[in-house]
């Protein structure tokens, strides 16, 4: 168990540029989540995958945001035309659903990617 | 919509003493799960403890216990024998089973500082 890995750890970009983050979940985990966390706040849900299917998206996920998990393994989160309000920590988490309705599986989080938009 | 409320932005506790971190929730679902996570200054989110809405006994994990009062919709975290390494942000979170919302919804957190 190597844990959830996120790259890069830090990203500084200019307003209007596109950025892409990568998340490698724990290998046997079938669920993958993206969250955003701003200073002093709890993580806010963005989107979630079950294997390669994107099953839920938050209203926070504007049309400038897109997430993929093409082969049900790693995932990418892209932000197009970044704005200063996008500056935050982007957290990825994964979990294993052993059976349908298994809601007590804890999420395992990565260390996040800190985005700064100047 | 579900909501998690943590009313204590910050708490202080003396080393070796017990501390309770408050969490209340609001949901119309009958089936839900409640979680507590710890976030040290290094940033990683660490799972601490889980309580299911139908669990009759309060969950315990080592020095952590969850004081679950379903009628009051509260799920307070109790840390016994506080240690300096317990200083961190603590987040309460919930999933809902009836509506199938599997993603965790987090509260705004409580910053705990353990004093020697």
Short mmCIF file of C-alpha atoms in Angstrom, two decimals:
data_model
loop_
_atom_site.label_atom_id
_atom_site.label_comp_id
_atom_site.label_asym_id
_atom_site.label_seq_id
_atom_site.Cartn_x
_atom_site.Cartn_y
_atom_site.Cartn_z
CA UNK A 1 0.00 0.00 0.00
CA UNK A 2 1.87 3.02 -1.28
CA UNK A 3 -0.94 5.45 -0.54
CA UNK A 4 -2.62 7.99 -2.79
CA UNK A 5 -0.14 9.98 -4.83
CA UNK A 6 -0.78 13.43 -6.28
CA UNK A 7 1.35 15.42 -8.68
CA UNK A 8 2.49 18.09 -8.71
CA UNK A 9 2.60 19.10 -5.04
CA UNK A 10 2.58 22.77 -5.93
CA UNK A 11 1.54 24.64 -9.06
CA UNK A 12 1.83 28.37 -9.66
CA UNK A 13 0.16 29.63 -12.80
CA UNK A 14 -0.96 32.87 -14.33
CA UNK A 15 -4.61 33.71 -14.67
CA UNK A 16 -6.04 32.38 -17.89
CA UNK A 17 -3.68 29.44 -18.20
CA UNK A 18 -4.77 25.80 -18.13
CA UNK A 19 -3.51 23.40 -15.50
CA UNK A 20 -3.76 19.64 -15.07
CA UNK A 21 -3.30 17.62 -11.91
CA UNK A 22 -2.80 13.90 -11.62
CA UNK A 23 -3.92 11.46 -8.93
CA UNK A 24 -2.79 7.86 -8.55
CA UNK A 25 -5.09 6.08 -6.10
CA UNK A 26 -4.33 3.04 -4.00
CA UNK A 27 -4.12 0.29 -6.60
CA UNK A 28 -7.07 -1.88 -5.62
CA UNK A 29 -9.42 1.01 -4.88
CA UNK A 30 -12.36 1.35 -7.22
CA UNK A 31 -13.61 4.75 -6.06
CA UNK A 32 -11.79 8.02 -6.63
CA UNK A 33 -12.81 11.46 -5.38
CA UNK A 34 -11.65 15.01 -6.01
CA UNK A 35 -12.07 17.69 -3.35
CA UNK A 36 -11.04 21.33 -3.08
CA UNK A 37 -9.95 22.91 0.20
CA UNK A 38 -9.40 26.59 0.87
CA UNK A 39 -7.59 27.95 3.89
CA UNK A 40 -9.49 27.42 7.13
CA UNK A 41 -12.27 25.40 5.53
CA UNK A 42 -13.17 21.77 5.22
CA UNK A 43 -12.74 19.97 1.91
CA UNK A 44 -15.51 20.60 -0.64
CA UNK A 45 -16.59 17.77 -2.88
CA UNK A 46 -15.98 18.23 -6.60
CA UNK A 47 -16.52 14.89 -8.31
CA UNK A 48 -16.33 11.14 -7.86
CA UNK A 49 -15.62 8.08 -10.01
CA UNK A 50 -16.60 4.47 -9.62
CA UNK A 51 -13.97 2.72 -11.73
CA UNK A 52 -13.93 4.78 -14.96
CA UNK A 53 -17.47 6.13 -14.63
CA UNK A 54 -17.93 9.65 -13.31
CA UNK A 55 -21.00 9.21 -11.12
CA UNK A 56 -21.42 12.53 -9.39
CA UNK A 57 -20.36 16.13 -9.96
CA UNK A 58 -20.78 19.06 -7.62
CA UNK A 59 -22.25 22.35 -8.76
CA UNK A 60 -18.84 23.74 -7.77
CA UNK A 61 -17.45 21.98 -10.83
CA UNK A 62 -17.96 24.67 -13.44
CA UNK A 63 -17.55 24.02 -17.15
CA UNK A 64 -13.91 25.11 -16.83
CA UNK A 65 -13.23 21.98 -14.77
CA UNK A 66 -13.02 18.51 -16.21
CA UNK A 67 -11.99 15.25 -14.62
CA UNK A 68 -11.22 11.92 -16.21
CA UNK A 69 -10.35 8.44 -15.09
CA UNK A 70 -9.91 6.74 -18.46
CA UNK A 71 -8.88 3.26 -17.42
CA UNK A 72 -10.28 3.21 -13.93
CA UNK A 73 -6.84 3.74 -12.43
CA UNK A 74 -5.26 7.19 -12.29
CA UNK A 75 -7.30 10.36 -12.69
CA UNK A 76 -6.65 13.84 -14.00
CA UNK A 77 -8.31 17.10 -13.08
CA UNK A 78 -7.97 19.93 -15.59
CA UNK A 79 -8.85 23.55 -14.97
CA UNK A 80 -9.11 25.71 -18.07
CA UNK A 81 -8.73 29.50 -18.10
CA UNK A 82 -7.75 29.60 -14.44
CA UNK A 83 -9.04 32.39 -12.22
CA UNK A 84 -7.63 33.69 -8.95
CA UNK A 85 -10.59 32.14 -7.15
CA UNK A 86 -9.35 28.73 -8.23
CA UNK A 87 -6.40 29.06 -5.84
CA UNK A 88 -6.80 26.24 -3.34
CA UNK A 89 -5.54 22.83 -2.29
CA UNK A 90 -6.93 20.11 -4.57
CA UNK A 91 -7.24 16.81 -2.75
CA UNK A 92 -7.69 13.39 -4.26
CA UNK A 93 -8.98 10.43 -2.27
CA UNK A 94 -9.73 6.81 -2.99
CA UNK A 95 -11.65 4.01 -1.32
CA UNK A 96 -12.65 0.42 -1.88
CA UNK A 97 -16.29 -0.54 -2.18
CA UNK A 98 -16.40 -4.24 -1.37
CA UNK A 99 -20.08 -4.57 -2.06
CA UNK A 100 -23.00 -2.46 -3.13
CA UNK A 101 -24.09 -0.14 -0.37
CA UNK A 102 -20.77 -0.27 1.42
CA UNK A 103 -20.78 3.22 2.89
CA UNK A 104 -18.36 2.77 5.73
CA UNK A 105 -15.21 2.56 3.66
CA UNK A 106 -12.98 5.41 4.76
CA UNK A 107 -11.46 7.67 2.15
CA UNK A 108 -7.70 7.65 1.89
CA UNK A 109 -6.41 11.06 0.92
CA UNK A 110 -3.32 12.15 -0.94
CA UNK A 111 -1.20 15.10 0.17
CA UNK A 112 -2.89 17.37 -2.34
CA UNK A 113 -1.82 19.77 -5.04
CA UNK A 114 -1.65 23.40 -3.98
CA UNK A 115 -2.64 25.70 -6.81
CA UNK A 116 -1.78 29.39 -6.79
CA UNK A 117 -3.20 31.54 -9.56
CA UNK A 118 -1.47 34.91 -9.91
CA UNK B 1 -29.43 19.06 1.67
CA UNK B 2 -27.19 17.63 4.30
CA UNK B 3 -25.11 19.83 6.52
CA UNK B 4 -22.34 19.31 9.05
CA UNK B 5 -21.78 21.93 11.76
CA UNK B 6 -18.68 22.23 13.91
CA UNK B 7 -19.21 25.17 16.24
CA UNK B 8 -15.76 25.25 17.83
CA UNK B 9 -13.23 26.96 15.55
CA UNK B 10 -10.48 26.32 18.09
CA UNK B 11 -9.93 24.31 21.25
CA UNK B 12 -7.13 24.09 23.79
CA UNK B 13 -6.44 21.09 26.01
CA UNK B 14 -3.71 20.21 28.45
CA UNK B 15 -1.57 17.22 27.65
CA UNK B 16 -2.95 13.98 29.13
CA UNK B 17 -6.44 15.40 29.54
CA UNK B 18 -9.53 14.39 27.56
CA UNK B 19 -11.20 16.71 25.05
CA UNK B 20 -14.52 16.64 23.21
CA UNK B 21 -14.92 18.10 19.74
CA UNK B 22 -18.49 18.86 18.78
CA UNK B 23 -20.27 17.90 15.57
CA UNK B 24 -23.93 18.19 14.68
CA UNK B 25 -25.48 17.15 11.41
CA UNK B 26 -28.67 17.66 9.52
CA UNK B 27 -30.08 15.06 7.16
CA UNK B 28 -33.44 13.59 6.27
CA UNK B 29 -31.86 10.23 5.45
CA UNK B 30 -32.40 7.38 7.88
CA UNK B 31 -29.20 5.63 6.85
CA UNK B 32 -25.95 7.55 6.96
CA UNK B 33 -22.37 7.27 8.04
CA UNK B 34 -20.36 9.68 10.17
CA UNK B 35 -16.59 10.04 10.01
CA UNK B 36 -13.89 12.00 11.76
CA UNK B 37 -10.64 12.99 10.07
CA UNK B 38 -7.49 14.62 11.40
CA UNK B 39 -5.44 17.05 9.32
CA UNK B 40 -2.02 17.94 10.79
CA UNK B 41 -0.12 20.99 9.61
CA UNK B 42 1.56 18.81 7.00
CA UNK B 43 -1.79 18.66 5.21
CA UNK B 44 -2.70 15.00 4.83
CA UNK B 45 -6.18 13.91 5.88
CA UNK B 46 -6.07 10.96 8.27
CA UNK B 47 -9.14 8.80 8.92
CA UNK B 48 -9.82 8.37 12.65
CA UNK B 49 -13.19 6.75 13.30
CA UNK B 50 -16.53 5.78 11.73
CA UNK B 51 -20.09 5.50 13.11
CA UNK B 52 -23.05 4.11 11.18
CA UNK B 53 -26.49 5.51 11.90
CA UNK B 54 -27.80 2.06 12.85
CA UNK B 55 -24.84 1.14 15.03
CA UNK B 56 -26.16 0.70 18.55
CA UNK B 57 -22.84 1.13 20.28
CA UNK B 58 -20.59 4.16 20.12
CA UNK B 59 -17.54 3.58 17.97
CA UNK B 60 -14.11 3.44 19.59
CA UNK B 61 -10.63 3.33 18.07
CA UNK B 62 -7.84 3.44 20.61
CA UNK B 63 -7.88 6.86 22.27
CA UNK B 64 -10.70 8.03 20.01
CA UNK B 65 -14.37 7.47 20.73
CA UNK B 66 -17.47 8.85 19.11
CA UNK B 67 -20.31 10.03 21.34
CA UNK B 68 -23.24 9.37 19.01
CA UNK B 69 -26.62 10.82 20.03
CA UNK B 70 -28.95 10.10 17.14
CA UNK B 71 -32.00 11.94 18.45
CA UNK B 72 -29.92 15.08 18.91
CA UNK B 73 -28.11 14.49 15.60
CA UNK B 74 -24.74 14.87 17.21
CA UNK B 75 -21.54 12.88 16.73
CA UNK B 76 -18.93 14.32 19.04
CA UNK B 77 -15.34 13.08 18.98
CA UNK B 78 -13.73 12.35 22.33
CA UNK B 79 -9.94 12.14 22.52
CA UNK B 80 -8.69 10.69 25.76
CA UNK B 81 -5.23 11.28 27.23
CA UNK B 82 -4.31 14.03 24.75
CA UNK B 83 -0.81 14.02 23.32
CA UNK B 84 1.18 16.86 21.76
CA UNK B 85 0.90 15.07 18.42
CA UNK B 86 -2.87 15.43 18.55
CA UNK B 87 -2.54 19.12 17.70
CA UNK B 88 -4.23 19.42 14.31
CA UNK B 89 -7.44 20.33 12.50
CA UNK B 90 -10.27 17.87 13.03
CA UNK B 91 -13.09 17.45 10.55
CA UNK B 92 -16.45 15.74 10.97
CA UNK B 93 -17.96 14.34 7.78
CA UNK B 94 -21.01 12.41 6.59
CA UNK B 95 -22.20 10.15 3.80
CA UNK B 96 -25.84 9.42 3.13
CA UNK B 97 -27.03 5.97 2.18
CA UNK B 98 -30.71 6.50 1.42
CA UNK B 99 -30.11 9.03 -1.31
CA UNK B 100 -26.97 7.26 -2.43
CA UNK B 101 -24.74 10.24 -1.95
CA UNK B 102 -21.49 8.52 -1.32
CA UNK B 103 -19.18 11.49 -1.30
CA UNK B 104 -18.26 12.80 2.11
CA UNK B 105 -19.61 16.18 3.17
CA UNK B 106 -17.26 17.89 5.61
CA UNK B 107 -17.74 20.42 8.35
CA UNK B 108 -15.55 23.51 8.67
CA UNK B 109 -13.30 21.89 11.24
CA UNK B 110 -11.96 22.50 14.75
CA UNK B 111 -8.34 23.39 15.39
CA UNK B 112 -7.11 21.54 18.48
CA UNK B 113 -4.00 22.68 20.29
CA UNK B 114 -2.54 20.44 22.97
CA UNK B 115 -0.49 22.32 25.54
CA UNK B 116 2.31 20.73 27.58
#
